[in-house]
Coordinates of C-alpha atoms in Angstrom, one line a residue:
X18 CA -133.5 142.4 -77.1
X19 CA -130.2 143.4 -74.7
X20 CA -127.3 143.1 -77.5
X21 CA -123.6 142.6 -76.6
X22 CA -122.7 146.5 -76.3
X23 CA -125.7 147.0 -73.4
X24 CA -124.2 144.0 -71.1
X25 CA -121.7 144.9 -68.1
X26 CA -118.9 143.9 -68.2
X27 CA -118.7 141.1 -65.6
X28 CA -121.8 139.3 -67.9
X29 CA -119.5 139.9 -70.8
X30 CA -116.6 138.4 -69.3
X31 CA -118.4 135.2 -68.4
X32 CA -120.2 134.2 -71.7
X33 CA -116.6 135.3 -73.6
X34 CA -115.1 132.1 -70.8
X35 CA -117.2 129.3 -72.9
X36 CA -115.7 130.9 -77.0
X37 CA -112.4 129.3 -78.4
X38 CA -109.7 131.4 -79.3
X39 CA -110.7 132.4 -82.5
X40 CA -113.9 133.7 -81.8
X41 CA -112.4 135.8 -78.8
X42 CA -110.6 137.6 -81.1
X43 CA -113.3 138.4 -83.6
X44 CA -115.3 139.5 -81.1
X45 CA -112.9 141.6 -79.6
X46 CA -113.4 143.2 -82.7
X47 CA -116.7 143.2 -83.8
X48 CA -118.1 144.7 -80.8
X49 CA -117.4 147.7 -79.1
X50 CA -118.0 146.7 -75.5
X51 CA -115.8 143.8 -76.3
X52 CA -113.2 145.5 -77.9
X53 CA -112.4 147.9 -74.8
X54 CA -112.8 145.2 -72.5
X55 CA -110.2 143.3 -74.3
X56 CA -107.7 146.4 -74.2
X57 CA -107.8 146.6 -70.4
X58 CA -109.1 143.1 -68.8
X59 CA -105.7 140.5 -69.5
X60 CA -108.7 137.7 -67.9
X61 CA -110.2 137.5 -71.1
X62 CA -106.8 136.7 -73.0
X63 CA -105.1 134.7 -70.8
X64 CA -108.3 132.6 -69.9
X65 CA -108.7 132.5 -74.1
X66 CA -105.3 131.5 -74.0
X67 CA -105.3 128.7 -71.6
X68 CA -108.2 126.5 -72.9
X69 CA -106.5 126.3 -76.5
X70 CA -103.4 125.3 -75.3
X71 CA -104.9 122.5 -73.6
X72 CA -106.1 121.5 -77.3
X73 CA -103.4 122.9 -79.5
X74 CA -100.1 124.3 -79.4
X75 CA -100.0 128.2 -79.2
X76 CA -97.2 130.8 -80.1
X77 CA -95.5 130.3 -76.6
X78 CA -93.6 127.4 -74.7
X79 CA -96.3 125.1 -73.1
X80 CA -95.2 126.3 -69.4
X81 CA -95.2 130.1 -70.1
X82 CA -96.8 132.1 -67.9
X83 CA -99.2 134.1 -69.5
X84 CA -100.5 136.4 -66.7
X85 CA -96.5 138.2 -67.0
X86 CA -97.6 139.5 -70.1
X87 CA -99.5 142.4 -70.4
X88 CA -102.4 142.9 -72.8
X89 CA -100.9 144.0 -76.2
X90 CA -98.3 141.0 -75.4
X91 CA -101.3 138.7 -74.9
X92 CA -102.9 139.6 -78.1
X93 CA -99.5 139.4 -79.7
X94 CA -99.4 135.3 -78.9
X95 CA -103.5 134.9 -80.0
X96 CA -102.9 136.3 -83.3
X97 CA -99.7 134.3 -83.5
X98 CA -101.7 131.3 -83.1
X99 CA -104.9 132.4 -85.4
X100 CA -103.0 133.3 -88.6
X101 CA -100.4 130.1 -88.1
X102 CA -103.8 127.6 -87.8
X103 CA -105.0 129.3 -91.0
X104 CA -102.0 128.7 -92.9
X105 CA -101.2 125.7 -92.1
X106 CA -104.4 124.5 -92.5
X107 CA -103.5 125.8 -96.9
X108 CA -102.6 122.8 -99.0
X109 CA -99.8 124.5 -99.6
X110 CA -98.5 127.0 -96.8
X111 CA -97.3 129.8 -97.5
X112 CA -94.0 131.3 -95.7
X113 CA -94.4 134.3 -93.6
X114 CA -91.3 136.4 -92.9
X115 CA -87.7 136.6 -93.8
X116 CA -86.0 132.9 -93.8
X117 CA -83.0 132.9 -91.4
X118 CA -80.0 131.7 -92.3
X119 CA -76.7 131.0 -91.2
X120 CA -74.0 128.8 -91.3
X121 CA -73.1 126.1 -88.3
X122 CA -70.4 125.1 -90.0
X123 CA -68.2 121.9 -90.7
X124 CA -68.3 118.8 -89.2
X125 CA -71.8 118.8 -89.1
X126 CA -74.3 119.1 -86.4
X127 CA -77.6 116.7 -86.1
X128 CA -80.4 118.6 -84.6
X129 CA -81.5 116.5 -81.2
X130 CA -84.1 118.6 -80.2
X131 CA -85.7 122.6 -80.7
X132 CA -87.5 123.9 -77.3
X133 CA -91.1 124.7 -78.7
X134 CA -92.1 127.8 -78.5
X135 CA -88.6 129.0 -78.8
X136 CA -85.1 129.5 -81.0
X137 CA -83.1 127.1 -78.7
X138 CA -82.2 124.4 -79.9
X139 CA -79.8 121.2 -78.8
X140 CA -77.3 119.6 -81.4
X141 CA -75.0 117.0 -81.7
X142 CA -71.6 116.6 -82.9
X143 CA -70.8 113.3 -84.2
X144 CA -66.9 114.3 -84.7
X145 CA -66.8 115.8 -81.3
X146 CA -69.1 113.6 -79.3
X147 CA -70.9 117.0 -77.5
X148 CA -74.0 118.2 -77.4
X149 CA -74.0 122.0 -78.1
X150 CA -76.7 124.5 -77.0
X151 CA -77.4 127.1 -79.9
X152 CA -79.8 130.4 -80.0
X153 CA -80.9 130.2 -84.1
X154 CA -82.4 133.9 -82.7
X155 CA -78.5 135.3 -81.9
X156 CA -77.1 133.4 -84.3
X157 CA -74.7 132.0 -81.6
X158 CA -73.7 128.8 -79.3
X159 CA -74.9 130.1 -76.2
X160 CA -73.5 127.3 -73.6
X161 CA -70.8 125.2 -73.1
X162 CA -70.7 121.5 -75.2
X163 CA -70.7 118.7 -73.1
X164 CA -69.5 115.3 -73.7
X165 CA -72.1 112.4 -74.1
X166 CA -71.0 109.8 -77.1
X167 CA -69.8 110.1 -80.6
X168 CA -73.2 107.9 -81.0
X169 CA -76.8 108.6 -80.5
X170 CA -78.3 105.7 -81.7
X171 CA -81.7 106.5 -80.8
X172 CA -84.0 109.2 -78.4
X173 CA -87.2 109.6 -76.1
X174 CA -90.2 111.9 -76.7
X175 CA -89.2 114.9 -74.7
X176 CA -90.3 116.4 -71.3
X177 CA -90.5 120.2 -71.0
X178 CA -90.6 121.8 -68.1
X179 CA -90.6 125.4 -67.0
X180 CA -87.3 126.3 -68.1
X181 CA -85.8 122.9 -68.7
X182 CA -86.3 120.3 -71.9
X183 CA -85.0 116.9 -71.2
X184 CA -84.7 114.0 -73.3
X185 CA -83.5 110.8 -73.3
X186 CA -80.2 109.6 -75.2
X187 CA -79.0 106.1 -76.5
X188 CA -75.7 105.7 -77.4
X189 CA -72.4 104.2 -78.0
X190 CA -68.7 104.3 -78.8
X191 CA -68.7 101.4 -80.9
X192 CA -69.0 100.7 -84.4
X193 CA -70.8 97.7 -83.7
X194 CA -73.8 99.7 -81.8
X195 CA -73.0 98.2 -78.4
X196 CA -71.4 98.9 -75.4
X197 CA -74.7 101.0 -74.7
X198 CA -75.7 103.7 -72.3
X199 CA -78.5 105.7 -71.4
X200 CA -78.0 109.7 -70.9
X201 CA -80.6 111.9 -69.9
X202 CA -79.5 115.5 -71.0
X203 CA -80.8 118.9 -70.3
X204 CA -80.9 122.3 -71.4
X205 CA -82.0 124.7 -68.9
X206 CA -82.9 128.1 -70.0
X207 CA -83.8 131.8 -68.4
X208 CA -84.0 135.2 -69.1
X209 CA -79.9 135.9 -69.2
X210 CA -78.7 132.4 -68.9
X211 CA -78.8 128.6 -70.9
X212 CA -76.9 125.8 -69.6
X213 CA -76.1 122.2 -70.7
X214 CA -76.5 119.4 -67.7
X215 CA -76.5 115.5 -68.0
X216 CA -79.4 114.6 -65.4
X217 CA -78.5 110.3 -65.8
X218 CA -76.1 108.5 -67.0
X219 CA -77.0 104.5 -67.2
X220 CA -74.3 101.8 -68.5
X221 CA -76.3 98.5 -69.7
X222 CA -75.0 95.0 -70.4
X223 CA -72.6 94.9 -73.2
X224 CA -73.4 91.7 -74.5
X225 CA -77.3 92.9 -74.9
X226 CA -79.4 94.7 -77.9
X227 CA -80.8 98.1 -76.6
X228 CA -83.6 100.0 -78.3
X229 CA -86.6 101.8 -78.3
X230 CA -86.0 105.0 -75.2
X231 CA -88.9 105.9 -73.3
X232 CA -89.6 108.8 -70.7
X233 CA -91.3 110.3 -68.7
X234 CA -91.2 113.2 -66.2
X235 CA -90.1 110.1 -63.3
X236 CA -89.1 107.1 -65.3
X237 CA -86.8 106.5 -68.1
X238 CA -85.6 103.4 -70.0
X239 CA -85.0 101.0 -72.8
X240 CA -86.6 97.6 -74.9
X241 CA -83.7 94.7 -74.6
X242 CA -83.4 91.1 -75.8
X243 CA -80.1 88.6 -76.2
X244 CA -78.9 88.5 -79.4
X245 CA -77.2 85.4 -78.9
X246 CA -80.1 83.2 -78.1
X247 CA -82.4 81.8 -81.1
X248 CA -85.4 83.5 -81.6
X249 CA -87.9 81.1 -80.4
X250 CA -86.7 81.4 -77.4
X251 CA -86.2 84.9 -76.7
X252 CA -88.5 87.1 -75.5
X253 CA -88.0 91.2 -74.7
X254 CA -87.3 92.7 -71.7
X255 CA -88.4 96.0 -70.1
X256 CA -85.9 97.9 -68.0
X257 CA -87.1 100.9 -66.8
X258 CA -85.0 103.3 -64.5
X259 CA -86.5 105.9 -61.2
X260 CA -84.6 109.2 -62.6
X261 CA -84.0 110.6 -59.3
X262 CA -83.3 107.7 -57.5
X263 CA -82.0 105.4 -59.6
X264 CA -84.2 102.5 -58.8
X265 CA -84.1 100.3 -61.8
X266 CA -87.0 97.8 -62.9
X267 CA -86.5 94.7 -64.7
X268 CA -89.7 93.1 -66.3
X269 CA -89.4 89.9 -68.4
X270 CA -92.0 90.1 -70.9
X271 CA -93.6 87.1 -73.1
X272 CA -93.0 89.3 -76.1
X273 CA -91.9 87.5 -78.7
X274 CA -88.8 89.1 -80.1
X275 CA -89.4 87.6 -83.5
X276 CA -87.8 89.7 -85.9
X277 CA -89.2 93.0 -85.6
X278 CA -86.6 94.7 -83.7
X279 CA -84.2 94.1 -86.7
X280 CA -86.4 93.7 -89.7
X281 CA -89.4 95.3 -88.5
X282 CA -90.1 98.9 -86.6
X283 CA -90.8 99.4 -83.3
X284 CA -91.3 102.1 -80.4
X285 CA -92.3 103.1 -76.8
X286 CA -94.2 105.7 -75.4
X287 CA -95.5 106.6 -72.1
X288 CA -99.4 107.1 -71.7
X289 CA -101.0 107.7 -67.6
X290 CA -97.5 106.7 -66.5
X291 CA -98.3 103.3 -68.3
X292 CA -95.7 102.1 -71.0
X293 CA -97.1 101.5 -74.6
X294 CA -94.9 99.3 -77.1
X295 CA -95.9 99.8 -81.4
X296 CA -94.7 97.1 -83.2
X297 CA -95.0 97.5 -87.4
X298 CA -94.0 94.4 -88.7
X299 CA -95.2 93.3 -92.7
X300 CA -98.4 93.9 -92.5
X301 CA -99.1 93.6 -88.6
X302 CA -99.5 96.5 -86.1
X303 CA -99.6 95.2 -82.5
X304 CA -99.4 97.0 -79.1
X305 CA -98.4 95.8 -75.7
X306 CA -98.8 97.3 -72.4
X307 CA -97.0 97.0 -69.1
X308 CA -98.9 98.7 -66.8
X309 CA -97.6 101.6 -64.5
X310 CA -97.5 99.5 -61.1
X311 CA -94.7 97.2 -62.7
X312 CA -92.4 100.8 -63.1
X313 CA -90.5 102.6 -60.8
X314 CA -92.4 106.1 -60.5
X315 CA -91.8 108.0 -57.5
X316 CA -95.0 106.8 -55.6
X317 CA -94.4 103.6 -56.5
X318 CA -91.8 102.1 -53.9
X319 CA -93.2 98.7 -53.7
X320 CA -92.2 98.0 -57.9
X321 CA -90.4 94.6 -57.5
X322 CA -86.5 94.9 -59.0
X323 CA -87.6 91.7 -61.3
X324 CA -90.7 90.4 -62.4
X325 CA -92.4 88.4 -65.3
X326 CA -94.8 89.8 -66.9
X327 CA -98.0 88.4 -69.5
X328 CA -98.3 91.7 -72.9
X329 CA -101.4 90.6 -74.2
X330 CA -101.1 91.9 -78.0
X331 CA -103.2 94.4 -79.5
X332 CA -103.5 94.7 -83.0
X333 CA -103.9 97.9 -84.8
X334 CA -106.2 97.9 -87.7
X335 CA -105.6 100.0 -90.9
X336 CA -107.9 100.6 -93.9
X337 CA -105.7 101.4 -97.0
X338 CA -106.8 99.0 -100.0
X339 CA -103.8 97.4 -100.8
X340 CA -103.0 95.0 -103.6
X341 CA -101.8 91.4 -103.5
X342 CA -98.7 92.4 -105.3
X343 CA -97.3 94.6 -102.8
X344 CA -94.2 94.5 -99.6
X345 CA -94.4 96.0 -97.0
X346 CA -90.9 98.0 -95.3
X347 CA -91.4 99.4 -92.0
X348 CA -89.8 102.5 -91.8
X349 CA -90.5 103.4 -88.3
X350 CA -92.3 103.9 -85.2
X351 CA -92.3 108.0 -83.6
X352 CA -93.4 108.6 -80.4
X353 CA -94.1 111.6 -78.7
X354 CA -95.4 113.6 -75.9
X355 CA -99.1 112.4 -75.2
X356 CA -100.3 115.5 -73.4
X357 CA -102.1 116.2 -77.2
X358 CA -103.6 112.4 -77.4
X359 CA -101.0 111.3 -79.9
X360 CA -97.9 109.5 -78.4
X361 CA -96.7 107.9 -81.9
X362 CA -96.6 107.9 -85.1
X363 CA -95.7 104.6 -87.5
X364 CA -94.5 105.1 -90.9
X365 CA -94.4 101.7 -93.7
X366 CA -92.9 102.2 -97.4
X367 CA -95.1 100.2 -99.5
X368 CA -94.2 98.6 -102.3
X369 CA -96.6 97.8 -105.7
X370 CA -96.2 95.7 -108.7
X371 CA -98.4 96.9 -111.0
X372 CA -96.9 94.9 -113.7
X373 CA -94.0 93.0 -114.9
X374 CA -91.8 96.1 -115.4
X375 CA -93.4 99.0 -113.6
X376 CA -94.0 99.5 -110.5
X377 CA -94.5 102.4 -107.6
X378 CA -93.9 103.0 -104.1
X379 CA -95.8 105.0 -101.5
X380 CA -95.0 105.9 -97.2
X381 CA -98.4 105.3 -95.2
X382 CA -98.5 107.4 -91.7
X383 CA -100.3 105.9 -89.2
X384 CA -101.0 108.3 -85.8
X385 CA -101.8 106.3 -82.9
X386 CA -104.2 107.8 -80.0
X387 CA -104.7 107.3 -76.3
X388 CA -108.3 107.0 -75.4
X389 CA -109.8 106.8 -71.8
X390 CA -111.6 103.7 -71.2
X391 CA -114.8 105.1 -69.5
X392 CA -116.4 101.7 -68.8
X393 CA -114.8 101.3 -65.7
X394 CA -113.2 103.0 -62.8
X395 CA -109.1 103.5 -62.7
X396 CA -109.2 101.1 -59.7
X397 CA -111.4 98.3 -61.8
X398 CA -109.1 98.8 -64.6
X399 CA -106.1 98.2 -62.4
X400 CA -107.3 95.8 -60.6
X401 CA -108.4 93.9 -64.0
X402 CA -104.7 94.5 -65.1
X403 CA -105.8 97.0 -68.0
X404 CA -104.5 100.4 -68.5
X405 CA -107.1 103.3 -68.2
X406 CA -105.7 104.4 -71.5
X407 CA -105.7 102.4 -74.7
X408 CA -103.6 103.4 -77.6
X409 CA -105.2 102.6 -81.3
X410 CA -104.4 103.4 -85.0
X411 CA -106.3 105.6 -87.1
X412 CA -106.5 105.0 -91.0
X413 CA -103.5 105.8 -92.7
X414 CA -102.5 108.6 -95.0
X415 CA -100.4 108.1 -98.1
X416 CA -97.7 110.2 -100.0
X417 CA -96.7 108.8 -103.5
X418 CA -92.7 108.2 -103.4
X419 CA -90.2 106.9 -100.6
X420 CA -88.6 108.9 -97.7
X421 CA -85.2 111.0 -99.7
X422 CA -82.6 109.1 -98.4
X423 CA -79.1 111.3 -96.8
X424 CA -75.8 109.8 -96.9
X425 CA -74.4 112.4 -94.2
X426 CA -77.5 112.0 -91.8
X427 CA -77.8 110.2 -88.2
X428 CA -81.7 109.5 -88.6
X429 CA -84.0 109.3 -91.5
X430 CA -85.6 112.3 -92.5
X431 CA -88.8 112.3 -91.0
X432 CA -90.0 113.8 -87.6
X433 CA -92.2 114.0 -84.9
X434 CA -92.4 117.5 -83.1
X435 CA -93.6 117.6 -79.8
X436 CA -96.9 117.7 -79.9
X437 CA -97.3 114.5 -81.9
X438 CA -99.9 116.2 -83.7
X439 CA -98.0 116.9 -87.2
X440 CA -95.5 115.1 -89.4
X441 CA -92.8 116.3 -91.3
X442 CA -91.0 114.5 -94.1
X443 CA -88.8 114.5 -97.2
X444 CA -89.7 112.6 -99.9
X445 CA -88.6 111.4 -103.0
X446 CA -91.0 110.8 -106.0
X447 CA -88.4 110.7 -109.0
X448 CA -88.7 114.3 -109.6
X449 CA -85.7 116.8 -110.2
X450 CA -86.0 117.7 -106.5
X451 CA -88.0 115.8 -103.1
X452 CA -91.0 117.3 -102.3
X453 CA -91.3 118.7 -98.4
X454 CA -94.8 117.3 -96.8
X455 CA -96.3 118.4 -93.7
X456 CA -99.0 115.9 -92.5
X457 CA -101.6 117.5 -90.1
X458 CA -103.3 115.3 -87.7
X459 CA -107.4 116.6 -86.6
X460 CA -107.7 115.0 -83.4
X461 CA -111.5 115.5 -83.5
X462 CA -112.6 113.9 -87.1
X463 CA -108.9 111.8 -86.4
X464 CA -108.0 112.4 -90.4
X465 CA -104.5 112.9 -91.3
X466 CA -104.4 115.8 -94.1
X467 CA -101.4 116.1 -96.7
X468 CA -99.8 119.8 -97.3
X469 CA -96.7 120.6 -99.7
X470 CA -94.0 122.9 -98.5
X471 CA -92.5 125.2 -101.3
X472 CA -89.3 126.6 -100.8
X473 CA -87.5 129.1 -102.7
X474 CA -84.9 128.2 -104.9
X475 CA -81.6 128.5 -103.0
X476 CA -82.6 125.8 -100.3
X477 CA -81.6 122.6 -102.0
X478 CA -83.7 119.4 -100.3
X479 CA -81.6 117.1 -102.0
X480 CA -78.7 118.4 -99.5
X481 CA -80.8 118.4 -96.2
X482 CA -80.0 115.8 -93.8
X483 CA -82.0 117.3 -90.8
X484 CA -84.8 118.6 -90.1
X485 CA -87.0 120.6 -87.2
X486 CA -90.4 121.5 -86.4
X487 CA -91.8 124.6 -83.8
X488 CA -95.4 124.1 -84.3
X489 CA -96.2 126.1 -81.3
X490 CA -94.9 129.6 -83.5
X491 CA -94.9 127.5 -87.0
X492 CA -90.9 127.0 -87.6
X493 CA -89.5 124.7 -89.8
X494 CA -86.0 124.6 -89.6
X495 CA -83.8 122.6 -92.1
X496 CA -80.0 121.4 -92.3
X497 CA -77.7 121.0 -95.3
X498 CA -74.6 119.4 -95.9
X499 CA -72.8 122.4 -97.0
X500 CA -73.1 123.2 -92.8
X501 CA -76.1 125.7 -93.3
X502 CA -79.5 126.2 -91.2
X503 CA -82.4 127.6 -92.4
X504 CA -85.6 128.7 -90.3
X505 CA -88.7 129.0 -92.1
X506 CA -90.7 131.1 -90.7
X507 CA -94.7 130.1 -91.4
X508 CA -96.9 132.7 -88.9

């Protein structure tokens, strides 16, 4: 029998293509052939390298160009990526490397967004009204602020692309919430330079109730309803924006309005250029679709300005046995990128009476998926006025206690990172401190896993009122109200 070692190279090179990542590397070790074929060919690394980050995140940004790296740089990112599965993969994960810390400073910043797969990140200034561009790496601002609202009241899932991360804003200058407007901002980034540019800016109807951003790489926009008309008569609308153009869209749904945008929780998120709408109200979780002909995109120029338009409701199912004697709170709906399969997130604070005088509370995460109808062909779909793409929930995890509540933050302290494929939360179970969890979602078996962050002593949770997560190099980065960052370092 031939082994491994007696095989040219070219063979070698070609049954490697068909391993994952992580056998790559062990092989690249266990066998000579391998192992000098892996110090001189950058093929077998960057082809490695390429079909896991169409499953996973890896130590890089999602656009970087892996064949400008040579081969120790290569091997660099793959062992990156190994040892940060493994650990996260721990109940409890361990940190790995110095914690960085400094101090941002007074008034405080809100973290907006963190550029995966680097130490850029984008904050906001609630004092100031600017967004500020800062490299956690330097230690510095590294770009002009620029003006966009002392209020963000809400934002999209984020679009990254080679050198530029862009995100949708909500805001206002009102302490009533209205007066809205849409901003897309920016943050460009090279070698030697980072900039800060506002892409859109969108004024809405001040008498309306905005909500809910979504975005993609050629549409942007928001939920609405009236405020002013009873409920059983209003419906939501849709109004969705071209981003280069300008072209705006305005769909009249028959969406009940009901009472989930103010007591319930709901979000939007973008799957095959289609729009996807979670509701989570009590104990219902619906989805509607508007389907990507009805919205502006670029190759769409016959999208009528107005039409009306029939959601046919979806309901989600969820399998958690749950008492009579239990409410349900919605505490909100996440959406992300769905490049991974997971566009959103829904998060519920439930409520038990176990008796008379005692009782216990516990926040069920629900992560949605888009799956590919294979029954029928895109056009049969469209034609039938179905997405190619359905979004459905998967059975819930729970964590004992409710989310640690922040005085001094913008958003509740839970978060979605890019990918859509984790969860990372603060919670408070009536112990002398909150307890930081980090969910992991397994695409493949679709199970949720729970996994307990320790910190070391001098990070107080109790004073965090922000929160970030790189889980392409496995960063966790927190903000207290004494005007201090801390990256956590987990790979």
């Amino acid at each position: 029998m031939v082994g491994l070692d007696q095989l040219p190279a070219d063979i070698l090179l070609y049954i490697i293509s068909f391993c994952d990542l992580a056998d790559v590397a062990a092989f690249a070790t266990v066998s000579r052939a391998l192992r000098e074929i892996s110090s001189t060919h950058r093929s077998l690394w960057i082809g490695a390298l390429e079909n896991a980050r169409h499953v996973d995140p890896i130590a890089c940004t999602f656009n970087e160009d892996l064949t400008a790296h040579d081969v120790p740089g290569l091997k660099t990112i793959t062992l990156h990526t190994l040892r940060l599965r493994r650990n996260w993969a721990r109940r409890e994960p361990r940190i790995i490397g110095p914690i960085k810390t400094f101090t941002l400073g007074l008034p405080l910043l809100d973290v907006i967004f963190q550029v995966p797969g680097t130490e850029l990140y984008l904050f906001h200034s609630r004092t100031r009204g600017t967004v500020e561009a800062w490299d956690i790496g330097a230690a510095r601002q590294v770009a002009p602020p620029v003006y966009v609202a002392k209020k963000i009241l809400d934002v999209s899932p984020g679009q990254d692309l080679p050198g530029k991360f862009s995100m949708g804003l909500l805001t206002s200058e009102t302490p009533e919430n209205d007066n809205n407007k849409l901003v897309i901002v920016c943050l460009e980034y090279g070698q030697d330079e980072v900039s800060i540019k506002l892409a859109m800016q969108h004024i809405f109807e001040a008498e309306m109730y905005h909500w809910a951003v979504f975005m993609s790489p050629e549409v942007v926009g928001v939920l609405r309803c009236n405020p002013g008309i009873m409920l059983d008569d209003e419906t939501i609308d849709i109004i969705a924006l071209n981003i280069s153009t300008g072209r705006r869209a305005y769909i009249k749904t028959d969406i009940a309005r009901d009472d989930f945008p103010f007591e319930g929780q709901s979000g939007t998120t973008m799957v095959d250029g289609c729009l996807s709408i979670v509701t989570e109200f009590d104990d219902d979780s619906t989805v509607y679709t508007c389907l990507k002909k009805h919205l502006p995109h670029n190759g769409n120029t016959n999208c009528p300005e107005r039409v009306t338009l029939k959601c046919p409701p979806l309901r989600g199912g969820k399998s958690l046995p749950r008492p009579d004697e239990r409410t349900i709170v919605p505490e909100g709906v996440l959406s992300a990128d769905s490049f991974y399969g997971v566009p959103a997130v829904s998060l519920q604070l439930i409520n038990e009476e176990l008796s008379r005088d005692v009782s216990r509370q516990s926040i069920e995460i629900v992560f949605w998926t888009s799956v590919k109808r294979d029954t029928q062909t895109e056009d049969e779909m469209t034609a039938a006025g179905q997405p190619c793409f359905r979004v459905e929930a998967h059975d819930p995890v729970a964590i004992p206690g409710c989310l640690q509540d922040s005085s001094d933050s913008s958003w509740q302290l839970m978060l979605l990172p890019h990918s859509g494929r984790k969860v990372l939360l603060v919670i408070n179970n009536n112990e002398d401190q909150p307890i930081l969890y980090l969910v992991n979602f397994d695409y493949d078996t679709k199970t949720p896993s729970l996994h307990v962050i320790n910190l070391p002593p001098f990070i107080n949770l109790s004073l965090v009122h922000g929160l970030s997560l790189d889980d392409h190099r496995g960063v966790i980065t927190l903000l207290d109200t004494r005007g201090s960052l801390f990256a956590i370092p987990f790979a």
